[in-house]
PDB file of N, CA and C in Angstrom:
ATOM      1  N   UNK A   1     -33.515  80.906  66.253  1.00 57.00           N
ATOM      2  CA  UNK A   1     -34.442  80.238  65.369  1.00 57.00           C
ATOM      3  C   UNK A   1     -35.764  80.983  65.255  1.00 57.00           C
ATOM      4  N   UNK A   2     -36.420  81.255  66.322  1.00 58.00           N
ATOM      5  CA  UNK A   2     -37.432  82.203  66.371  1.00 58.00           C
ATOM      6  C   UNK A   2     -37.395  83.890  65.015  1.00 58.00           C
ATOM      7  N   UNK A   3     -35.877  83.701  65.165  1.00 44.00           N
ATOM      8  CA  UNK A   3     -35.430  85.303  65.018  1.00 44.00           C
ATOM      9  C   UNK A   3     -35.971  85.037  63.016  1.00 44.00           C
ATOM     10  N   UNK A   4     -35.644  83.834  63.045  1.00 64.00           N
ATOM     11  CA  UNK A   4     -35.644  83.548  61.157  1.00 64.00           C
ATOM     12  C   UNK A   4     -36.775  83.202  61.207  1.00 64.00           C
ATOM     13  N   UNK A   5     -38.010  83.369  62.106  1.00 76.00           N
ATOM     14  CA  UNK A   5     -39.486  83.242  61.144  1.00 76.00           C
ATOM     15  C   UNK A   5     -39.809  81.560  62.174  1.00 76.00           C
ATOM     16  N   UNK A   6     -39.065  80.820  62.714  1.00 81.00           N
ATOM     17  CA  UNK A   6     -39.777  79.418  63.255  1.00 81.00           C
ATOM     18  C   UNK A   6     -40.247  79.508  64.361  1.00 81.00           C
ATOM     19  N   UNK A   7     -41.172  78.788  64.638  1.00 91.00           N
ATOM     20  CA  UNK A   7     -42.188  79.046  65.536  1.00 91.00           C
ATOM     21  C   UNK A   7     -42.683  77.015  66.140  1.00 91.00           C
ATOM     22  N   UNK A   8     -43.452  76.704  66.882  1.00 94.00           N
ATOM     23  CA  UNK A   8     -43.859  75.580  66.984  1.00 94.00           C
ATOM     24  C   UNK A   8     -44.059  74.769  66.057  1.00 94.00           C
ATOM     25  N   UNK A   9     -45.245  75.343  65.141  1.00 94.00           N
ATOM     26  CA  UNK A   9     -46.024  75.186  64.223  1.00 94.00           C
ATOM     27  C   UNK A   9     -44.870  74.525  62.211  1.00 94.00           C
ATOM     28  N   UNK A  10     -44.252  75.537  62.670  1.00 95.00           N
ATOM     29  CA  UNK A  10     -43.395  75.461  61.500  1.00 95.00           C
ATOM     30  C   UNK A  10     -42.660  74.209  61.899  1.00 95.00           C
ATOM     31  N   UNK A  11     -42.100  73.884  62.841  1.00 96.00           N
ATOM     32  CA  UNK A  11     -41.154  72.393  63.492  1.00 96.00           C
ATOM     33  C   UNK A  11     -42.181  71.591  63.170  1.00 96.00           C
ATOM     34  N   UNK A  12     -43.524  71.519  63.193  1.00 96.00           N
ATOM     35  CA  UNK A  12     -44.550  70.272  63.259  1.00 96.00           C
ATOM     36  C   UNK A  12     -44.811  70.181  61.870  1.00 96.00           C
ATOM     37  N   UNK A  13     -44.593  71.017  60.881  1.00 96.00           N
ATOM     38  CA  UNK A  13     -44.547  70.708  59.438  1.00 96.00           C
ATOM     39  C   UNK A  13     -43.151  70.382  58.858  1.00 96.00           C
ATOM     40  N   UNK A  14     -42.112  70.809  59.448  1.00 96.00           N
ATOM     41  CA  UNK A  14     -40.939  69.768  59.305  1.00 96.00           C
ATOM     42  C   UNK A  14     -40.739  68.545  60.016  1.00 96.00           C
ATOM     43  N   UNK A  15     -41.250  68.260  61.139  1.00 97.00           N
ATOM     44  CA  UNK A  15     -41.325  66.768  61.422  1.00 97.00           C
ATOM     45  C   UNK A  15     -42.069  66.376  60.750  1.00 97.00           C
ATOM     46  N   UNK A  16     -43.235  66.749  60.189  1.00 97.00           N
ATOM     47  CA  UNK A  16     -43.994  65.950  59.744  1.00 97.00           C
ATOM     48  C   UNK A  16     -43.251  65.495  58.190  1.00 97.00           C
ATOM     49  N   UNK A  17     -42.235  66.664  57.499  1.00 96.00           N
ATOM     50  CA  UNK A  17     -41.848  66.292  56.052  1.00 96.00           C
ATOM     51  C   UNK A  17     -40.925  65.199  56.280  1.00 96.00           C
ATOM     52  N   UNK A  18     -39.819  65.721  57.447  1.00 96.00           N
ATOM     53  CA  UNK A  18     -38.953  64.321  57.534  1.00 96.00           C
ATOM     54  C   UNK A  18     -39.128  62.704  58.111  1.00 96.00           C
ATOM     55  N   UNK A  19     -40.282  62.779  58.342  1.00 96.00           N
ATOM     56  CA  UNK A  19     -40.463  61.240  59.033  1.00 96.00           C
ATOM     57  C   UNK A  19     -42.261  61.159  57.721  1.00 96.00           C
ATOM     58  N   UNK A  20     -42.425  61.596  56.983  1.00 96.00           N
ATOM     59  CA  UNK A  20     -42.991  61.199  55.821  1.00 96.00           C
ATOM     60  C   UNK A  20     -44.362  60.681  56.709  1.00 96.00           C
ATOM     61  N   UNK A  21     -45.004  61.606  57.410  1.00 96.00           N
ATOM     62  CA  UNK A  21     -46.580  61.551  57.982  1.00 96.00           C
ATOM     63  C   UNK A  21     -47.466  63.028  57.756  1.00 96.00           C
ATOM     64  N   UNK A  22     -48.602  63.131  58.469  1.00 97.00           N
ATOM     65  CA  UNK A  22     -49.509  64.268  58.252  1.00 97.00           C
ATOM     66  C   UNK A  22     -49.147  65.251  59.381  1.00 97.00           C
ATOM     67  N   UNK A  23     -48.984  66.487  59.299  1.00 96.00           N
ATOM     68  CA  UNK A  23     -48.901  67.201  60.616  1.00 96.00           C
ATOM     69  C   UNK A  23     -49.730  66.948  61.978  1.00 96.00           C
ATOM     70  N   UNK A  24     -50.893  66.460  61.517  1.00 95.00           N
ATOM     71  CA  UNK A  24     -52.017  65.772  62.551  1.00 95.00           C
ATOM     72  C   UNK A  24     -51.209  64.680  63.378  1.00 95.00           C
ATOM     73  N   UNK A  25     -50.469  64.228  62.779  1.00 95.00           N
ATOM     74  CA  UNK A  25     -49.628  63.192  63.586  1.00 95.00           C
ATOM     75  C   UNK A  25     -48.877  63.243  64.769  1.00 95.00           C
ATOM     76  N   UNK A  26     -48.396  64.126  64.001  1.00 95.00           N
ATOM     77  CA  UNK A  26     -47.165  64.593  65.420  1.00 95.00           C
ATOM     78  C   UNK A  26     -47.795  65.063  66.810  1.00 95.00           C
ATOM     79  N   UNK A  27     -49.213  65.618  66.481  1.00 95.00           N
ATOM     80  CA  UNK A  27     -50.184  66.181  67.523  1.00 95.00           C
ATOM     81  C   UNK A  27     -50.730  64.811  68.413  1.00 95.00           C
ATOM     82  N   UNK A  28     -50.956  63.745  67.592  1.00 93.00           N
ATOM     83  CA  UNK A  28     -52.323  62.456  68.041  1.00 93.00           C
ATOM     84  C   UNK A  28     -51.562  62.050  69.338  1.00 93.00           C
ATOM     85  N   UNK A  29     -52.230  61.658  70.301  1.00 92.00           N
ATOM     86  CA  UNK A  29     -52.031  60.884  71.109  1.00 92.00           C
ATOM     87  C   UNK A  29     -52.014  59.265  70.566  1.00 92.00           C
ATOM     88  N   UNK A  30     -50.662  58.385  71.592  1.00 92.00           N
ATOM     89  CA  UNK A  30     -51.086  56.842  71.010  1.00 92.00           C
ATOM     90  C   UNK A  30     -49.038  56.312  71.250  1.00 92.00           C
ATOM     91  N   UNK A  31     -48.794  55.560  71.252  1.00 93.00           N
ATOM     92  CA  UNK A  31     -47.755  54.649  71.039  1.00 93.00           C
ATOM     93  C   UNK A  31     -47.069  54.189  69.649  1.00 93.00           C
ATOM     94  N   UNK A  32     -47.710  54.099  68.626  1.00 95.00           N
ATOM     95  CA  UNK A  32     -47.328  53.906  67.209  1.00 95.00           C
ATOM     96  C   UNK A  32     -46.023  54.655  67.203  1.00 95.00           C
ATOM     97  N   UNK A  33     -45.423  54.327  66.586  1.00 95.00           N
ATOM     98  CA  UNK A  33     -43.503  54.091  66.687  1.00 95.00           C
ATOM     99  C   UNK A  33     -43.267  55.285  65.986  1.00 95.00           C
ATOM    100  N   UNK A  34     -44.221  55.137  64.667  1.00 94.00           N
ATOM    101  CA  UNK A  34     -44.004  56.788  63.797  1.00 94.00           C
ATOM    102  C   UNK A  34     -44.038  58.207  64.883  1.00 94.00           C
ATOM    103  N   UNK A  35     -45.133  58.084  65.242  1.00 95.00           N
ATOM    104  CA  UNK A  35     -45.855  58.850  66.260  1.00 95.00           C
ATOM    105  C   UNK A  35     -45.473  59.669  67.752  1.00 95.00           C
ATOM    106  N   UNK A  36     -44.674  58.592  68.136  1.00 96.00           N
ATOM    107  CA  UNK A  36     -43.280  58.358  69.390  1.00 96.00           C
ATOM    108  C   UNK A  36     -42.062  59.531  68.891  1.00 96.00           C
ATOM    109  N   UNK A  37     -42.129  59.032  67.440  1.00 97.00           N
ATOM    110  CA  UNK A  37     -40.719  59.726  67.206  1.00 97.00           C
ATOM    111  C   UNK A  37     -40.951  60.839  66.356  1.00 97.00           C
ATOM    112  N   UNK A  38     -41.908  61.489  66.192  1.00 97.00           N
ATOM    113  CA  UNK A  38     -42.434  62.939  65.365  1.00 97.00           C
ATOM    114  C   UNK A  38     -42.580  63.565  67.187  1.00 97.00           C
ATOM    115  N   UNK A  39     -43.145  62.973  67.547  1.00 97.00           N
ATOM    116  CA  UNK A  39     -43.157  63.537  69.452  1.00 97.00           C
ATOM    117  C   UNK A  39     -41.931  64.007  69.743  1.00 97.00           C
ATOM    118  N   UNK A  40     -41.056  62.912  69.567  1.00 98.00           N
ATOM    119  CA  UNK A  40     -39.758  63.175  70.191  1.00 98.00           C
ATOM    120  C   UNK A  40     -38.830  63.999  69.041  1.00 98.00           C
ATOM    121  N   UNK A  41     -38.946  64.173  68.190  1.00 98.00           N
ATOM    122  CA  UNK A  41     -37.847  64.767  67.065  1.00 98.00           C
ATOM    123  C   UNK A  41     -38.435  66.231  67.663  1.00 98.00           C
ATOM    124  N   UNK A  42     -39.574  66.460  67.910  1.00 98.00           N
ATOM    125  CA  UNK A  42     -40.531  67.924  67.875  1.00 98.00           C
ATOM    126  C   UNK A  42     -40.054  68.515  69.112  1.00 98.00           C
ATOM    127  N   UNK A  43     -40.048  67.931  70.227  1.00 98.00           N
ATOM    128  CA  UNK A  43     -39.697  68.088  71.401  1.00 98.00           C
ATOM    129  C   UNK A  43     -38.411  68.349  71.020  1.00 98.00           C
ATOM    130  N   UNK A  44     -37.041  67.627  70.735  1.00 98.00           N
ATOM    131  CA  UNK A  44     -35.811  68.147  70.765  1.00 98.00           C
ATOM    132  C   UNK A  44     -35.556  69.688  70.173  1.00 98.00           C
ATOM    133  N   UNK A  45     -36.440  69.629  69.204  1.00 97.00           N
ATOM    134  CA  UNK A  45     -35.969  70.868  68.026  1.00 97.00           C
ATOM    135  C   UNK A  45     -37.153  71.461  68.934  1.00 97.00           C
ATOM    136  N   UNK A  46     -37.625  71.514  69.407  1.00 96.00           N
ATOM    137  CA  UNK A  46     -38.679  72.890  70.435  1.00 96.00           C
ATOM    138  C   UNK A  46     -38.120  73.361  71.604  1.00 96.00           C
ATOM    139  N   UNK A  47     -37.112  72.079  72.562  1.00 96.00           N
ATOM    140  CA  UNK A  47     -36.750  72.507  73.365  1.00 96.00           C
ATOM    141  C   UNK A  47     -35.435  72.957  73.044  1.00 96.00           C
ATOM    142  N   UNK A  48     -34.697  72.847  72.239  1.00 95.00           N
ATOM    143  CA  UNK A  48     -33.211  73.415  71.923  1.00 95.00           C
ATOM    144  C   UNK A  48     -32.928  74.002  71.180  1.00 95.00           C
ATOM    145  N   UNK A  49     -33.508  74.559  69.686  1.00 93.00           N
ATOM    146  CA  UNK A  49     -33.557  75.228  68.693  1.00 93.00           C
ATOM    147  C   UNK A  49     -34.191  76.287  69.173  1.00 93.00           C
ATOM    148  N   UNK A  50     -35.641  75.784  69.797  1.00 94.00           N
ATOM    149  CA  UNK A  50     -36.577  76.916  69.569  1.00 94.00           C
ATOM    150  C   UNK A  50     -36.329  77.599  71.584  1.00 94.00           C
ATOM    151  N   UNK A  51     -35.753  77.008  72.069  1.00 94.00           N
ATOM    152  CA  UNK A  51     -36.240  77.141  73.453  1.00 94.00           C
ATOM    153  C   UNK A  51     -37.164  77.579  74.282  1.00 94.00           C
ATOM    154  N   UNK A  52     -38.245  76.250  73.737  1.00 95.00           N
ATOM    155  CA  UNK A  52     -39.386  76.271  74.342  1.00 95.00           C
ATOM    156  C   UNK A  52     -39.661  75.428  75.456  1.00 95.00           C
ATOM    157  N   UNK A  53     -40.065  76.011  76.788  1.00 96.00           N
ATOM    158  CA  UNK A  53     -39.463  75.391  78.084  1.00 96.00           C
ATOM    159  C   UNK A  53     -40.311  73.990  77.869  1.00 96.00           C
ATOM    160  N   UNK A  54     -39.777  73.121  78.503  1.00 95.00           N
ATOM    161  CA  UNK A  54     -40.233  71.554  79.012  1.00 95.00           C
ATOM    162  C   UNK A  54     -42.069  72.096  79.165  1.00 95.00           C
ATOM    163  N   UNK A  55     -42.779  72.466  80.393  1.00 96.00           N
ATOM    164  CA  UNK A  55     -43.673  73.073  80.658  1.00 96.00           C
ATOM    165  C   UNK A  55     -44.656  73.059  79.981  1.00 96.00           C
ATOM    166  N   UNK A  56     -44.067  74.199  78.450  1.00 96.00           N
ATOM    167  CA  UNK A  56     -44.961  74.342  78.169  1.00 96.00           C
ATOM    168  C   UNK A  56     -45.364  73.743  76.787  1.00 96.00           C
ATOM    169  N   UNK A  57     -43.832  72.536  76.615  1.00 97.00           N
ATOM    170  CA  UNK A  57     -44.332  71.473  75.320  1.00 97.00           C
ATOM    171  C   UNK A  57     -45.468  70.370  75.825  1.00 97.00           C
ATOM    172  N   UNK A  58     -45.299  70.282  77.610  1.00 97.00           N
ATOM    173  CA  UNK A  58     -46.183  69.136  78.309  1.00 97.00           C
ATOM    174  C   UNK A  58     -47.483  69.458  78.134  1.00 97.00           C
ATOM    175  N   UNK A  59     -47.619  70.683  78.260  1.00 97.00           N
ATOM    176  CA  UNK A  59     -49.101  71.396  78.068  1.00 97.00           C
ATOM    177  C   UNK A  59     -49.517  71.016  77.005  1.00 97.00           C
ATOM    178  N   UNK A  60     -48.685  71.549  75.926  1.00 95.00           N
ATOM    179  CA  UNK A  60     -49.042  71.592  74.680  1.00 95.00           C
ATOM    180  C   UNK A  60     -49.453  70.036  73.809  1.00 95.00           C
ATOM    181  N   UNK A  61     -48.586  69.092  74.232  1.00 95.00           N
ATOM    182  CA  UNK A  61     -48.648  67.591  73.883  1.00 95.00           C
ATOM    183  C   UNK A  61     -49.356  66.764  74.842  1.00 95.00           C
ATOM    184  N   UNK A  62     -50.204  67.187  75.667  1.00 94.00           N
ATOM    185  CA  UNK A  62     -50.596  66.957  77.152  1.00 94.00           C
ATOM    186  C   UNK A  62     -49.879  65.443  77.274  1.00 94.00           C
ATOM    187  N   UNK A  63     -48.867  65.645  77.629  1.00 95.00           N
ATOM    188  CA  UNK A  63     -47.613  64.859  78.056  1.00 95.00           C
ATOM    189  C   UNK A  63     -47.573  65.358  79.498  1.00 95.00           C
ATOM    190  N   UNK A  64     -46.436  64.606  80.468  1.00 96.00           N
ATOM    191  CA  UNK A  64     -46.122  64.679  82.124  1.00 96.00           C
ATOM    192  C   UNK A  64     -44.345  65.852  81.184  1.00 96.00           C
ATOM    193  N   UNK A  65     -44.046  66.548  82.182  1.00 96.00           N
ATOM    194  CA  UNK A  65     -42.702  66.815  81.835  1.00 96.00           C
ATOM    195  C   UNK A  65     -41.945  65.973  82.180  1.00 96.00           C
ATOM    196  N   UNK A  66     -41.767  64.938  82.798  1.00 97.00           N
ATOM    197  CA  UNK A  66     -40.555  64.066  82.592  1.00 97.00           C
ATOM    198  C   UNK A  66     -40.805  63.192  81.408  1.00 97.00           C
ATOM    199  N   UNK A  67     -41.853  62.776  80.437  1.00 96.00           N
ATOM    200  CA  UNK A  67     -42.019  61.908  78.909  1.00 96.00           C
ATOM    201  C   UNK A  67     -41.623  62.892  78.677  1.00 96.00           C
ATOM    202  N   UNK A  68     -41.853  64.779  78.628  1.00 97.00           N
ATOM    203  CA  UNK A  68     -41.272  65.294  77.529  1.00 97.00           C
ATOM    204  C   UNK A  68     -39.395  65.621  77.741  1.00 97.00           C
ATOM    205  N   UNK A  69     -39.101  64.807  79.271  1.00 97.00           N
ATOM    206  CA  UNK A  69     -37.884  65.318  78.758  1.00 97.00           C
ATOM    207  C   UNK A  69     -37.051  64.130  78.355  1.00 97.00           C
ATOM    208  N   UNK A  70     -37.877  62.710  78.489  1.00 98.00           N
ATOM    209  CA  UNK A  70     -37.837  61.821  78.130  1.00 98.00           C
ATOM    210  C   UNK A  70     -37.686  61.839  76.248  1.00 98.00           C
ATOM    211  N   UNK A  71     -38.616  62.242  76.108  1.00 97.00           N
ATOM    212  CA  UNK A  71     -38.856  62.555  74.126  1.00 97.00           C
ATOM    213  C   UNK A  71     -37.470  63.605  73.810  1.00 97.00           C
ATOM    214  N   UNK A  72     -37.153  64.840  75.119  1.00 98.00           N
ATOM    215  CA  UNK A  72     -35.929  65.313  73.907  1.00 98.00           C
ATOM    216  C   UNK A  72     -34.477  64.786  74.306  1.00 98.00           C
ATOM    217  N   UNK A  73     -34.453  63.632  75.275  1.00 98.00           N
ATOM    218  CA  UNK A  73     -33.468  62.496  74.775  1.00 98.00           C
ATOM    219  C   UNK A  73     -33.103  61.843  73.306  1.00 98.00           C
ATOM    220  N   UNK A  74     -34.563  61.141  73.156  1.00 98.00           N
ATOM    221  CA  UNK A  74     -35.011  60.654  72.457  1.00 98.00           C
ATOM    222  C   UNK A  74     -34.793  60.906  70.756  1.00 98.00           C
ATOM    223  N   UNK A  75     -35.609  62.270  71.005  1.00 98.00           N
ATOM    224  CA  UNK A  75     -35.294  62.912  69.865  1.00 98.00           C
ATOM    225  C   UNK A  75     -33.507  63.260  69.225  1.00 98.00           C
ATOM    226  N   UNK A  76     -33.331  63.575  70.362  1.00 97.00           N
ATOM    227  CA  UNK A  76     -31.936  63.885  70.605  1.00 97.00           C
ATOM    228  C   UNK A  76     -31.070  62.634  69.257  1.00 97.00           C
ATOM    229  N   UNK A  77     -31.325  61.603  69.544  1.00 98.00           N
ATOM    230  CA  UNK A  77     -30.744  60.773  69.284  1.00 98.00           C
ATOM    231  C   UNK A  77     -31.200  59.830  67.771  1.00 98.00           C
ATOM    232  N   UNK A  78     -32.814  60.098  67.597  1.00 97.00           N
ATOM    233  CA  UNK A  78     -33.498  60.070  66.472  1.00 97.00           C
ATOM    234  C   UNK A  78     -32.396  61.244  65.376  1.00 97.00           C
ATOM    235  N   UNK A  79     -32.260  62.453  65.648  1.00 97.00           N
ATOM    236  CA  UNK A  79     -31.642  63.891  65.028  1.00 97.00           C
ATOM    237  C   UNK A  79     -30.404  63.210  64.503  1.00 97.00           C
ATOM    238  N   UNK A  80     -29.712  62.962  65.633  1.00 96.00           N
ATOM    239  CA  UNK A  80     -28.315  62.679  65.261  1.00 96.00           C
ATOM    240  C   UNK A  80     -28.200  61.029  64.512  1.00 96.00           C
ATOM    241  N   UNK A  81     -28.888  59.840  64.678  1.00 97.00           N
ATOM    242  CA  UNK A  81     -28.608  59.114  63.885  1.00 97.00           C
ATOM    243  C   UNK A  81     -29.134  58.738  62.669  1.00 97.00           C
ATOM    244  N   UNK A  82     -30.072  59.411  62.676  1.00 94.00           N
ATOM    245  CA  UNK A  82     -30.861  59.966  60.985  1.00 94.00           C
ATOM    246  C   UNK A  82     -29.794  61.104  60.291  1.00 94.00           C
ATOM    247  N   UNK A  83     -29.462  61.674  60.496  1.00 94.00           N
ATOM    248  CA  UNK A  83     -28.972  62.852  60.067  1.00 94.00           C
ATOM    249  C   UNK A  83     -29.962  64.160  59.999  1.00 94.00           C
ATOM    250  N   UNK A  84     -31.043  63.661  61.372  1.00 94.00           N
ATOM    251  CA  UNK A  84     -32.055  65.382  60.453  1.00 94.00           C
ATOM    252  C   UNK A  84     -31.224  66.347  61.085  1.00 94.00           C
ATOM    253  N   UNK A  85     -32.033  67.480  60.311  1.00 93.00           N
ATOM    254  CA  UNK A  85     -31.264  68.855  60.832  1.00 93.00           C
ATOM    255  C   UNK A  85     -33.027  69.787  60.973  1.00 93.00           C
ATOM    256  N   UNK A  86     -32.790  70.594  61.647  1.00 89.00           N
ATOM    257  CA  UNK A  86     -34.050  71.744  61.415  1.00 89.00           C
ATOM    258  C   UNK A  86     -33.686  72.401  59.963  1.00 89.00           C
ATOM    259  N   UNK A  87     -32.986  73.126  60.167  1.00 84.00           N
ATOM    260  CA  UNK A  87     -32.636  73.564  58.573  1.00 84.00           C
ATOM    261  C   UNK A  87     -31.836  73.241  58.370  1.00 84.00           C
TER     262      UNK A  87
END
């Protein structure tokens, strides 16, 4: 995925197109349900598409690494019963 041009940044403007919010979103700290699940869709497709370690999505989302491995459950399962895809 890296190899075709995607990067973090690029996943946080496709979560943000498929769950219909602002890229700022997916970043905010907070509980709001939208918010939860742009976290968690971002996290799945960062840690498995992009393989970007646990570590350093916790850093990045200043999340604990077990919420983020919590979120690419999560996401996991947001992906598959929505039908998203990365591309």
């Amino acid at each position: 995925m890296q190899a075709a041009g995607y990067d973090i940044d690029k996943v946080v403007e496709k979560v943000a197109a498929v769950l219909n919010i602002k890229p700022s979103e997916v970043w905010a700290p907070g509980k709001q349900r939208r918010r939860v699940q742009a976290r968690s869709l971002l996290c799945y497709w960062a840690a498995r598409e992009l393989e970007i370690s646990m570590a350093e999505l916790s850093r990045k989302l200043k999340i604990s690494p077990s919420a983020v491995t919590l979120s690419v459950w999560r996401g996991e399962k947001i992906a598959l019963d929505d039908g998203h895809k990365l591309i």
